Coordinates of C-alpha atoms and ligand atoms in Angstrom, one line a residue:
M403 CA -33.1 28.3 11.4
G404 CA -29.1 28.3 10.7
V405 CA -28.6 31.9 12.8
V406 CA -30.7 29.7 15.5
F407 CA -28.8 26.9 15.5
T408 CA -25.3 28.8 15.3
K409 CA -26.7 30.9 18.2
L410 CA -27.2 27.3 20.2
G411 CA -23.4 26.5 20.2
Y412 CA -23.2 24.5 16.5
K413 CA -20.0 25.7 15.1
N414 CA -21.8 26.4 11.7
Y415 CA -25.3 25.3 10.0
S416 CA -23.5 22.3 7.8
E417 CA -23.2 20.6 11.3
I418 CA -26.8 19.9 11.1
D419 CA -28.0 16.7 9.3
A420 CA -28.8 17.5 5.6
G421 CA -31.6 15.1 6.6
I422 CA -32.9 17.5 9.4
K423 CA -33.0 20.4 7.3
G424 CA -34.8 18.7 4.7
L425 CA -37.4 17.8 7.5
F426 CA -37.4 21.3 8.9
W427 CA -38.5 22.8 5.6
V428 CA -41.2 20.4 5.1
T429 CA -42.6 20.5 8.4
A430 CA -43.0 24.1 8.0
L431 CA -44.5 23.9 5.0
I432 CA -47.1 21.5 5.7
S433 CA -47.9 23.3 8.8
I434 CA -48.5 26.7 7.2
L435 CA -50.3 25.0 4.3
P436 CA -53.9 24.2 5.6
L437 CA -53.9 28.1 6.6
L438 CA -52.8 29.3 3.3
L439 CA -55.4 26.8 1.2
H440 CA -58.1 28.0 4.4
Q441 CA -57.5 31.4 3.0
Y442 CA -58.0 30.4 -0.4
G443 CA -61.1 29.6 0.2
I444 CA -60.7 25.3 0.6
D445 CA -63.0 24.3 3.2
F446 CA -61.7 21.1 5.3
A447 CA -64.9 21.1 7.6
S448 CA -66.7 17.6 7.9
R449 CA -69.9 17.8 5.7
Q450 CA -72.1 16.8 8.2
E451 CA -75.9 16.9 7.6
M452 CA -78.6 16.6 10.4
F453 CA -81.0 13.6 10.6
P454 CA -84.0 13.9 8.7
F455 CA -86.2 13.1 11.6
D456 CA -89.2 14.9 9.9
R457 CA -88.8 12.6 7.1
V458 CA -87.8 9.4 8.3
H459 CA -91.2 7.8 7.7
E460 CA -91.1 8.7 4.0
M461 CA -87.2 7.0 3.8
S462 CA -86.4 3.9 3.1
E463 CA -84.5 1.8 5.1
N464 CA -81.2 2.1 3.0
E465 CA -82.4 6.3 2.7
I466 CA -82.4 6.1 6.8
S467 CA -79.1 4.0 7.0
D468 CA -77.1 6.3 5.0
A469 CA -78.6 9.6 6.7
H470 CA -77.0 8.1 10.1
F471 CA -73.5 7.9 8.3
F472 CA -74.2 11.7 7.1
S473 CA -75.1 12.7 10.4
L474 CA -72.2 11.0 11.7
S475 CA -69.4 12.1 9.0
G476 CA -67.6 14.6 11.3
A477 CA -67.1 12.1 13.9
F478 CA -65.7 9.5 11.3
V479 CA -63.6 12.2 10.4
H480 CA -62.2 12.8 13.9
T481 CA -62.3 9.3 14.5
L482 CA -60.0 8.6 11.5
L483 CA -57.7 11.6 12.8
E484 CA -57.0 10.6 15.8
C485 CA -56.7 6.9 15.3
S486 CA -54.0 8.3 12.7
A487 CA -52.2 10.5 15.3
F488 CA -52.7 7.3 17.9
I489 CA -50.9 4.6 15.7
V490 CA -48.5 7.0 14.9
A491 CA -47.1 7.7 18.2
F492 CA -47.7 3.8 18.8
F493 CA -44.9 3.5 16.0
T494 CA -43.0 6.2 17.3
V495 CA -42.4 4.3 20.9
V496 CA -41.7 1.1 19.3
L497 CA -39.4 2.9 17.2
S498 CA -38.0 4.7 20.2
F499 CA -37.6 1.3 22.4
T500 CA -35.8 -0.6 19.0
H501 CA -33.4 2.6 18.9
F502 CA -32.1 2.0 22.6
S503 CA -32.0 -1.4 22.0
I504 CA -29.0 -0.4 19.5
K505 CA -27.8 2.7 20.9
R506 CA -28.5 2.3 24.4
N507 CA -29.6 6.2 24.5
S508 CA -32.2 6.0 27.0
V509 CA -33.1 9.6 25.9
T510 CA -35.1 8.0 23.1
P511 CA -37.5 5.9 25.1
I512 CA -38.1 8.4 27.8
I513 CA -39.4 11.0 25.1
G514 CA -40.7 7.9 22.8
M515 CA -43.2 7.2 25.8
A516 CA -44.2 10.5 26.7
L517 CA -45.5 10.8 23.3
F518 CA -46.9 7.4 23.6
M519 CA -48.8 8.6 26.7
S520 CA -50.1 11.7 25.0
G521 CA -51.3 9.2 22.2
C522 CA -53.3 6.8 24.1
M523 CA -54.9 10.1 25.7
D524 CA -55.7 11.0 22.5
A525 CA -57.4 7.4 22.2
F526 CA -59.2 8.0 25.1
H527 CA -60.5 11.5 24.1
T528 CA -61.7 9.5 20.8
L529 CA -63.2 6.4 22.1
A530 CA -65.0 9.1 24.7
A531 CA -66.3 11.2 21.8
D532 CA -67.4 7.9 19.8
H533 CA -69.2 6.7 23.4
L534 CA -67.3 3.5 22.8
I535 CA -66.4 3.9 27.1
D536 CA -68.7 5.1 29.5
A537 CA -68.7 9.3 29.8
T538 CA -71.2 11.1 31.7
S539 CA -71.0 14.4 29.8
P540 CA -72.4 15.2 26.1
N541 CA -69.7 15.4 23.0
T542 CA -70.3 19.5 22.5
D543 CA -68.5 19.7 26.1
L544 CA -66.5 16.1 26.5
I545 CA -64.7 16.2 22.8
P546 CA -63.1 20.2 23.4
F547 CA -62.2 19.6 27.2
T548 CA -60.7 16.3 26.4
W549 CA -58.7 17.9 23.8
A550 CA -57.3 20.6 25.8
I551 CA -56.6 18.3 28.4
C552 CA -54.8 15.8 26.4
R553 CA -52.9 19.0 24.6
T554 CA -51.9 20.2 28.1
F555 CA -50.9 16.9 29.0
N556 CA -49.1 16.2 25.6
S557 CA -47.0 19.9 25.9
A558 CA -46.4 19.3 30.0
I559 CA -45.6 15.4 29.7
M560 CA -42.9 16.2 26.4
I561 CA -41.5 18.9 28.6
A562 CA -41.2 17.0 31.6
G563 CA -39.7 14.2 29.9
A564 CA -36.7 16.3 28.4
C565 CA -36.5 17.7 31.9
I566 CA -36.2 14.7 33.4
V567 CA -33.5 13.6 30.6
M568 CA -31.4 16.6 31.1
A569 CA -31.6 16.5 34.9
H570 CA -30.3 12.9 35.0
H571 CA -27.2 13.7 32.5
K572 CA -24.0 13.6 34.1
P573 CA -21.5 15.9 32.0
A574 CA -18.5 15.3 33.5
T575 CA -19.3 11.3 32.3
G576 CA -21.1 12.0 29.2
R577 CA -23.3 8.8 30.3
A578 CA -27.0 9.0 29.7
P579 CA -29.7 8.1 31.9
G580 CA -30.3 4.1 32.5
L581 CA -32.8 1.5 31.4
A582 CA -34.4 1.9 35.7
L583 CA -35.1 5.5 34.8
V584 CA -37.0 4.7 31.1
L585 CA -39.1 2.4 33.4
I586 CA -40.2 4.8 36.3
T587 CA -40.5 7.7 34.2
S588 CA -42.8 5.5 31.6
L589 CA -44.6 4.3 34.7
G590 CA -45.3 7.8 35.8
F591 CA -46.2 8.7 32.5
G592 CA -48.3 6.2 32.3
V593 CA -50.4 6.8 35.7
A594 CA -50.4 10.3 34.9
A595 CA -52.4 9.3 31.8
W596 CA -54.7 7.1 33.3
S597 CA -55.5 9.4 36.5
I598 CA -56.4 11.9 34.1
I599 CA -58.6 9.7 31.7
H600 CA -60.5 8.5 34.6
Y601 CA -61.5 11.8 36.0
C602 CA -62.6 13.2 32.7
A603 CA -64.8 9.6 32.3
T604 CA -66.1 10.0 35.9
V605 CA -66.8 13.9 36.6
A606 CA -70.0 14.8 36.4
V607 CA -69.9 18.5 34.8
L608 CA -67.1 19.9 32.5
P609 CA -66.4 23.2 32.5
Q610 CA -67.0 25.2 29.4
T611 CA -64.0 25.3 26.8
M612 CA -65.7 27.1 23.5
F613 CA -66.2 30.6 23.5
P614 CA -67.2 31.1 19.3
D615 CA -67.5 34.8 20.0
N616 CA -64.4 35.2 21.4
T617 CA -61.0 36.1 19.5
I618 CA -60.0 33.5 21.9
T619 CA -62.8 30.7 20.7
R620 CA -60.6 28.1 22.8
P621 CA -59.0 29.7 25.7
W622 CA -58.1 26.4 27.5
D623 CA -55.7 25.5 24.4
M624 CA -54.1 28.6 25.0
I625 CA -52.3 26.6 28.0
S626 CA -50.7 23.9 25.7
L627 CA -49.9 26.6 23.1
I628 CA -48.0 28.5 25.6
L629 CA -46.4 25.4 26.7
F630 CA -45.5 24.3 23.1
L631 CA -44.0 27.9 22.7
L632 CA -41.8 27.7 25.9
A633 CA -40.8 23.8 24.6
G634 CA -39.8 25.2 21.2
T635 CA -37.7 27.9 22.1
L636 CA -36.6 27.2 25.8
V637 CA -36.7 23.7 26.5
F638 CA -36.3 21.8 23.2
P639 CA -33.2 24.1 21.5
K640 CA -31.6 23.0 25.0
F641 CA -32.3 19.1 25.3
H642 CA -31.0 19.0 21.4
K643 CA -27.5 20.8 22.3
Y644 CA -27.3 18.4 25.4
N645 CA -28.2 15.3 23.1
Q646 CA -27.3 16.3 19.6
N647 CA -28.9 13.6 17.1
L648 CA -31.7 13.4 14.9
F649 CA -34.1 12.5 17.4
S650 CA -33.9 15.2 19.3
A651 CA -34.1 17.8 16.3
S652 CA -37.0 16.1 15.1
I653 CA -38.7 16.5 18.3
W654 CA -37.4 20.4 18.2
I655 CA -39.0 20.4 14.7
S656 CA -42.3 18.9 16.0
I657 CA -42.7 22.1 17.5
I658 CA -44.0 23.9 14.5
P659 CA -46.8 22.0 13.9
Q660 CA -47.7 21.4 17.5
V661 CA -47.9 25.3 17.6
A662 CA -49.8 25.4 14.1
T663 CA -52.3 22.8 15.7
Q664 CA -53.3 24.7 18.8
A665 CA -53.4 28.4 17.0
H666 CA -56.0 26.8 14.8
M667 CA -57.9 25.5 17.8
A668 CA -57.6 28.7 20.5
F669 CA -58.1 31.3 17.6
G670 CA -60.1 29.2 14.9
S671 CA -62.1 26.5 15.9
T672 CA -65.7 27.7 17.0
E673 CA -67.9 24.3 17.1
L674 CA -66.8 20.3 16.5
F675 CA -65.4 19.4 13.2
D676 CA -65.4 22.5 11.4
D677 CA -62.5 23.7 9.2
H678 CA -59.6 25.0 12.0
F679 CA -61.2 21.9 14.2
N680 CA -60.0 19.4 11.1
I681 CA -57.0 21.2 10.4
A682 CA -55.8 21.1 14.2
H683 CA -56.5 17.0 13.8
F684 CA -54.5 17.0 10.8
L685 CA -51.6 18.7 12.4
K686 CA -51.4 17.0 15.2
I687 CA -50.9 13.9 13.3
I688 CA -47.7 16.0 11.5
A689 CA -46.6 16.8 14.7
Y690 CA -46.4 13.1 15.9
L691 CA -44.9 12.1 12.6
I692 CA -42.0 14.3 12.9
P693 CA -40.1 12.4 15.6
C694 CA -41.3 8.9 14.0
A695 CA -39.7 10.4 10.6
G696 CA -36.8 11.6 13.0
L697 CA -36.5 8.1 14.1
L698 CA -36.1 6.7 10.7
L699 CA -33.8 9.1 9.3
D700 CA -31.3 8.2 12.3
Y701 CA -32.0 4.1 11.5
V702 CA -31.2 5.0 8.1
R703 CA -27.7 6.8 9.5
I704 CA -26.9 4.0 11.3
H705 CA -27.7 1.4 8.6
K706 CA -25.0 3.7 6.7
H707 CA -22.3 4.0 9.3
E708 CA -23.0 0.0 9.9
L709 CA -22.4 -0.2 6.5
Q710 CA -19.5 2.0 6.0
M711 CA -18.2 -0.5 9.3
R712 CA -18.4 -3.5 7.6
R713 CA -17.0 -2.3 4.7
I714 CA -13.9 -0.9 6.5
E715 CA -13.7 -3.9 8.7
E716 CA -13.8 -6.2 5.1
T717 CA -11.3 -4.2 3.9
A718 CA -9.4 -4.3 7.4
K719 CA -9.7 -8.2 7.3
I720 CA -8.1 -8.2 3.6
K721 CA -5.8 -6.1 4.8
A722 CA -4.7 -8.4 7.5
I723 CA -4.6 -11.6 5.6
K724 CA -2.3 -9.7 3.3
L725 CA 0.1 -8.9 6.2
N726 CA -0.1 -12.2 7.6
K727 CA 0.9 -13.6 4.4
E728 CA 3.5 -11.0 3.8
I729 CA 4.6 -11.9 7.7
S730 CA 4.6 -15.3 6.7
E731 CA 6.3 -14.9 4.0
A732 CA 9.3 -12.6 5.7
H733 CA 9.6 -15.4 8.1
A734 CA 10.2 -18.1 5.6
G735 CA 13.0 -15.3 4.3
A736 CA 13.9 -14.5 7.6
L737 CA 14.4 -18.8 8.1
I738 CA 16.3 -18.8 4.9
I739 CA 18.5 -15.8 5.6
A740 CA 19.2 -17.5 8.8
R741 CA 20.1 -20.3 7.8
D742 CA 22.4 -19.0 5.2
A743 CA 24.0 -16.8 7.9
E744 CA 24.4 -19.8 10.0
A745 CA 26.5 -21.8 7.2
A746 CA 28.5 -18.4 6.3
K747 CA 29.6 -18.0 9.9
K748 CA 30.2 -21.4 9.5
Q749 CA 32.4 -21.4 7.1
A750 CA 34.1 -18.1 8.3
E751 CA 35.1 -20.5 11.3
N752 CA 36.2 -23.0 9.1
L753 CA 38.4 -20.5 7.1
A754 CA 39.8 -18.6 10.4
A755 CA 40.7 -22.2 11.4
E756 CA 42.4 -22.6 8.0
L757 CA 44.2 -19.6 8.3
E758 CA 45.2 -20.3 11.7
H759 CA 46.7 -23.5 10.8
S760 CA 48.3 -22.1 7.6
N761 CA 49.7 -19.1 9.4
Q762 CA 51.3 -21.7 12.1
E763 CA 52.7 -23.4 9.1
L764 CA 54.0 -20.5 7.8
E765 CA 55.8 -19.4 11.1
Q766 CA 57.0 -22.6 11.3
F767 CA 58.5 -22.7 8.1
A768 CA 59.8 -19.3 8.2
Y769 CA 61.5 -20.2 11.4
I770 CA 63.0 -23.1 10.2
A771 CA 64.2 -21.4 6.9
S772 CA 65.9 -18.6 8.9
H773 CA 67.4 -20.9 11.2
D774 CA 68.5 -23.7 9.0
L775 CA 69.7 -20.9 6.2
K776 CA 72.2 -19.3 8.6
A777 CA 74.6 -22.3 9.0
P778 CA 75.2 -22.2 5.2
L779 CA 75.4 -18.6 4.9
R780 CA 77.8 -18.4 7.4
G781 CA 79.4 -21.1 5.4
I782 CA 79.8 -18.9 2.4
N783 CA 80.9 -16.0 4.4
N784 CA 83.8 -18.2 6.2
L785 CA 84.5 -19.3 2.4
A786 CA 84.6 -15.9 1.0
K787 CA 86.7 -14.7 3.7
W788 CA 89.6 -17.7 3.2
V789 CA 89.3 -17.2 -0.5
E790 CA 90.3 -13.5 0.0
E791 CA 93.3 -14.7 2.5
D792 CA 94.6 -17.3 -0.1
L793 CA 94.4 -14.9 -2.8
K794 CA 96.0 -12.0 -1.5
G795 CA 98.1 -10.0 -3.4
V796 CA 96.8 -11.7 -6.7
M797 CA 93.2 -10.3 -6.3
G798 CA 92.8 -7.3 -8.7
E799 CA 90.7 -4.2 -7.4
E800 CA 88.1 -5.3 -9.9
T801 CA 87.8 -8.9 -7.8
K802 CA 88.5 -7.3 -4.3
G803 CA 85.4 -5.3 -5.1
N804 CA 83.2 -8.1 -6.0
M805 CA 84.5 -10.0 -3.0
A806 CA 83.5 -7.4 -0.6
L807 CA 80.2 -6.6 -2.3
L808 CA 80.1 -10.9 -1.8
R809 CA 80.3 -10.7 1.8
Q810 CA 78.4 -7.7 2.0
R811 CA 75.2 -9.1 0.4
V812 CA 75.8 -12.2 2.6
T813 CA 75.5 -10.0 5.7
R814 CA 72.5 -8.5 4.3
L815 CA 71.2 -11.9 4.0
E816 CA 71.9 -12.7 7.7
S817 CA 70.3 -9.4 8.9
L818 CA 67.2 -10.4 7.0
L819 CA 67.3 -13.8 8.1
D820 CA 67.5 -12.7 11.7
D821 CA 64.3 -10.4 10.9
L822 CA 62.3 -13.1 9.6
L823 CA 63.3 -15.3 12.6
A824 CA 62.4 -12.4 14.8
Y825 CA 59.1 -12.2 12.8
S826 CA 58.7 -15.6 13.2
K827 CA 59.0 -15.7 17.1
V828 CA 56.7 -12.5 17.8
G829 CA 54.3 -13.8 20.4
H830 CA 56.4 -17.0 21.2
N831 CA 58.4 -15.3 23.5
D832 CA 57.9 -15.3 27.8
D833 CA 57.2 -11.7 28.0
N834 CA 55.9 -11.4 31.2
S835 CA 54.9 -8.0 32.4
V836 CA 56.6 -6.0 34.7
L837 CA 56.9 -2.2 36.1
V838 CA 58.2 -0.1 33.2
D839 CA 59.3 3.2 33.2
C840 CA 58.3 4.6 29.7
K841 CA 60.5 7.6 30.4
E842 CA 63.3 5.6 31.4
M843 CA 63.1 3.0 28.5
L844 CA 63.3 5.6 25.9
N845 CA 66.2 7.4 27.6
G846 CA 68.0 4.3 27.3
I847 CA 67.3 3.3 23.7
V848 CA 68.0 7.2 22.8
Y849 CA 71.4 7.0 24.6
L850 CA 72.7 4.2 22.0
Y851 CA 72.5 6.4 19.0
D852 CA 75.1 9.0 21.2
D853 CA 78.1 8.3 19.6
L854 CA 76.6 8.7 16.2
D855 CA 77.7 11.7 13.8
I856 CA 74.1 13.7 14.1
V857 CA 72.5 16.1 16.3
L858 CA 69.8 14.1 18.0
K859 CA 67.0 16.2 20.0
V860 CA 64.2 13.9 21.7
N861 CA 61.8 15.5 23.3
I862 CA 60.5 12.6 25.6
H863 CA 56.8 14.2 27.1
P864 CA 56.7 14.3 31.0
N865 CA 53.0 12.5 31.1
L866 CA 54.6 9.3 29.3
P867 CA 53.7 6.4 32.1
T868 CA 55.1 4.0 34.8
F869 CA 52.7 0.9 34.5
F870 CA 53.2 -3.1 34.2
T871 CA 53.6 -4.3 30.6
K872 CA 55.3 -6.8 28.2
K873 CA 58.9 -4.7 28.4
R874 CA 60.2 -6.5 26.2
A875 CA 57.5 -6.0 23.5
L876 CA 57.5 -2.3 23.7
E877 CA 60.7 -1.5 24.0
L878 CA 61.0 -3.3 20.8
V879 CA 58.3 -1.2 19.2
F880 CA 60.1 1.8 20.5
R881 CA 63.4 0.8 19.2
N882 CA 62.0 0.3 15.9
L883 CA 60.2 3.5 15.5
I884 CA 63.0 5.5 17.0
N885 CA 65.8 3.4 14.8
N886 CA 63.3 4.1 11.5
A887 CA 63.1 8.0 12.5
I888 CA 67.0 8.2 12.4
K889 CA 68.0 6.0 9.7
H890 CA 65.4 7.6 7.1
H891 CA 66.0 10.9 7.8
D892 CA 67.6 12.9 5.4
L893 CA 68.9 15.4 7.3
T894 CA 72.3 15.6 10.5
E895 CA 69.7 17.6 12.8
I896 CA 67.0 15.1 14.0
N897 CA 64.0 16.3 16.3
L898 CA 61.9 13.7 17.6
D899 CA 58.9 14.3 19.8
I900 CA 57.6 11.6 21.8
S901 CA 54.0 12.0 23.6
V902 CA 51.3 9.8 25.0
Q903 CA 47.7 9.9 25.4
N904 CA 45.6 8.2 28.3
K905 CA 42.2 6.3 27.0
D906 CA 40.0 4.5 29.5
E907 CA 41.9 1.0 28.6
Y908 CA 44.9 2.0 26.7
Y909 CA 47.7 4.5 25.4
I910 CA 48.1 5.6 22.6
F911 CA 52.2 6.4 22.0
S912 CA 53.1 8.7 19.5
V913 CA 56.4 8.8 17.7
K914 CA 56.8 12.0 15.5
D915 CA 60.2 13.2 13.6
D916 CA 60.8 15.9 11.5
G917 CA 62.1 13.9 8.2
P918 CA 61.1 13.4 4.9
G919 CA 58.0 11.7 5.9
I920 CA 56.0 9.1 3.6
A921 CA 53.9 9.7 0.7
P922 CA 50.3 8.7 1.6
E923 CA 50.4 6.3 -1.8
Y924 CA 53.2 4.2 0.1
Q925 CA 51.8 4.4 3.7
E926 CA 50.4 1.1 3.5
R927 CA 52.6 -0.6 2.0
I928 CA 55.3 0.1 4.7
F929 CA 53.8 -2.3 7.2
E930 CA 54.0 -5.1 5.0
M931 CA 57.0 -7.9 5.2
F932 CA 60.0 -6.6 3.0
K933 CA 58.7 -3.5 2.0
T934 CA 61.4 -0.7 1.8
L935 CA 60.7 2.3 0.0
R936 CA 64.5 3.0 -1.2
P937 CA 67.2 0.7 -3.0
R938 CA 68.7 -1.3 0.0
D939 CA 72.2 -0.3 -1.0
E940 CA 71.5 3.5 -0.4
V941 CA 69.6 2.8 3.0
E942 CA 70.5 -0.7 4.9
G943 CA 67.3 -2.4 5.9
S944 CA 65.3 -5.5 5.9
G945 CA 61.9 -4.1 5.4
M946 CA 60.6 -6.3 8.3
G947 CA 61.1 -3.8 10.9
L948 CA 57.3 -2.2 10.8
A949 CA 56.4 -5.6 9.7
I950 CA 57.3 -7.1 13.4
I951 CA 56.2 -4.5 15.5
K952 CA 52.6 -4.3 14.0
K953 CA 52.3 -8.2 14.3
L954 CA 53.6 -7.3 18.3
I955 CA 50.7 -4.3 18.3
E956 CA 48.1 -6.4 16.8
L957 CA 48.4 -9.8 19.1
Q958 CA 47.7 -6.9 21.8
D959 CA 44.5 -6.2 20.0
G960 CA 46.1 -2.6 19.0
N961 CA 46.3 -0.6 16.0
I962 CA 49.3 1.2 14.4
W963 CA 49.0 3.8 11.8
I964 CA 50.9 6.9 10.4
D965 CA 50.4 10.7 10.0
S966 CA 52.4 12.1 7.2
Q967 CA 51.0 14.4 4.6
A968 CA 52.7 14.9 0.9
G969 CA 54.8 17.8 0.5
I970 CA 55.0 18.5 4.5
R971 CA 57.9 17.2 6.3
G972 CA 57.6 14.5 9.0
A973 CA 55.9 11.3 10.0
N974 CA 54.1 10.7 13.1
F975 CA 53.7 6.6 13.9
S976 CA 50.8 6.1 16.8
F977 CA 49.9 3.0 18.2
H978 CA 47.5 1.7 21.1
W979 CA 49.0 -0.2 24.0
K980 CA 47.0 -1.7 26.5
L981 CA 47.2 -0.5 29.8
K982 CA 47.2 -4.3 31.3
Ligands
ADP2289 P1 63.4 -1.2 7.2 O1 63.3 0.3 8.1 O2 64.3 -2.2 7.7 O3 63.8 -0.5 5.3 P2 60.8 -0.7 8.0 O4 59.6 -2.0 8.2 O5 61.1 -0.5 9.7 O6 62.2 -1.4 7.3 O7 60.4 0.1 7.0 C1 59.9 0.0 5.9 C2 59.8 1.9 5.5 O8 59.7 2.7 5.3 C3 61.3 1.8 5.5 O9 62.5 1.5 4.3 C4 61.3 3.3 4.8 O10 61.5 3.6 3.3 C5 59.9 3.6 5.4 N1 59.8 4.2 7.2 C6 59.8 3.8 7.9 N2 60.0 4.8 9.1 C7 59.9 6.0 8.4 C8 60.1 6.8 8.8 N3 60.2 7.6 10.2 N4 60.7 7.8 7.8 C9 60.5 7.9 6.6 N5 60.5 6.6 6.2 C10 60.3 5.9 6.6

């Protein structure tokens, strides 16, 4: 069976539901069992006794009644078997319509209806055999004939049902035929069944269907046997492939008892109610029962699936509730964070305002201090000069040295105050933008160092721009950087390289020297106020130059930085300068 399924397009045998596998083997066993038991000697024929007409006058009323029952036992067994088949067919069609209402797959009711119509035919066959409806022919003709007709109808209508379903299947959309087709097909099946019943009941002479002496005892049953074989090998495998579910598989499996039924009839049964006759009727019930079992198995599967879905749904619901809770918690957290951020922002704004205020105060203080201290300082300088003049000739060498030192310190203090004043004024000057030719400006600055006792080589790159900018500020920056490069150089030959890089919104100017350089650990400190790296007695300087130009550059949203590496000579100061 596995090989068969594989050939028909299944990837492997395990794809077939375990229920179907079980159904297949149980069906095969039940279909073969009566034959085996028959071979073993068990008799399934109805024990029918002829009514004892010759002894009627000797018998009591009860004995006569019993004799009637004994003579009809074959008919009773036949009726019971046929009724069972009809009831199963009825249940199958009811189940198939219920299945349709759940799955909206019209394949099931079409096949269910075909099965039910076969059941109706069987019911008619039974009613006619029991003479409960008017039939013109004797039972010996009527029962085998209507049986053969019912079986032919059964096989043909099942094949027709499967073919109708497959013909209306739209592979492109995967949609099965709809309810309209179910109704039309059911009506067609019904009319066909009724017409055959009507014909069989009213036809005057029925053809002979039983040939007890032949190998094929009931040749008419060969028709349905062949049809069932065709259905089992050609139609239903295809039908199952097209509509892969438990019901279509069970329809296919039901062909086993169908074929067994017909084989018992066509090759075995020689008279009414004999061994093979009863086995065939029993197997027909099995044949009807298998699709019913297939539907029930499918229900179990649907139910299991639903339970699973419900469980998944519940889990999803629990997860959703949990997620919702987490979201609302996160939301609350976000609100708190937003509130905190707002408070932090306000605090930062307040701090910025306070800083701005204290900066202003500091600048004001620096301005006042440097401005106001200059006057007494000038006074001290003058006084020192007068004392020197008054004590000319009296002063010893040491006093002279001390007086010179005093004036030097006063001068230094004056220059410190000048720089402090310059620092506090940064940004307060009216420095309007004018067209500045950088090369010309730099040449002017360098020219001032001409008469110094040094060899100064300055390489001004030709791409230095001419542009509109605050000339005084830019000149101050360059002047300080060039002055530092010369002032803090340790040799008499000094090489400077002044270059520029053009970025979209600003220039990056660089002033590079070949002096001693600045060790990395001091590179931050040199931009602070009053910071010098060497004692002022060695190199005169206030330590304000870089602080002033840093402030100037930052006021223009720029930045200044230094590249100088330990153990390598030279310092390169670079700074941003806005294009406009
Ligand atoms: P000043 O030059 O008045 O001392 P600056 O603020 O301009 O003050 O410089 C701070 C310190 O940085 C200087 O005292 C000096 O030690 C160091 N410095 C600045 N420029 C250079 C340079 N080009 N080469 C070496 N050292 C430098």
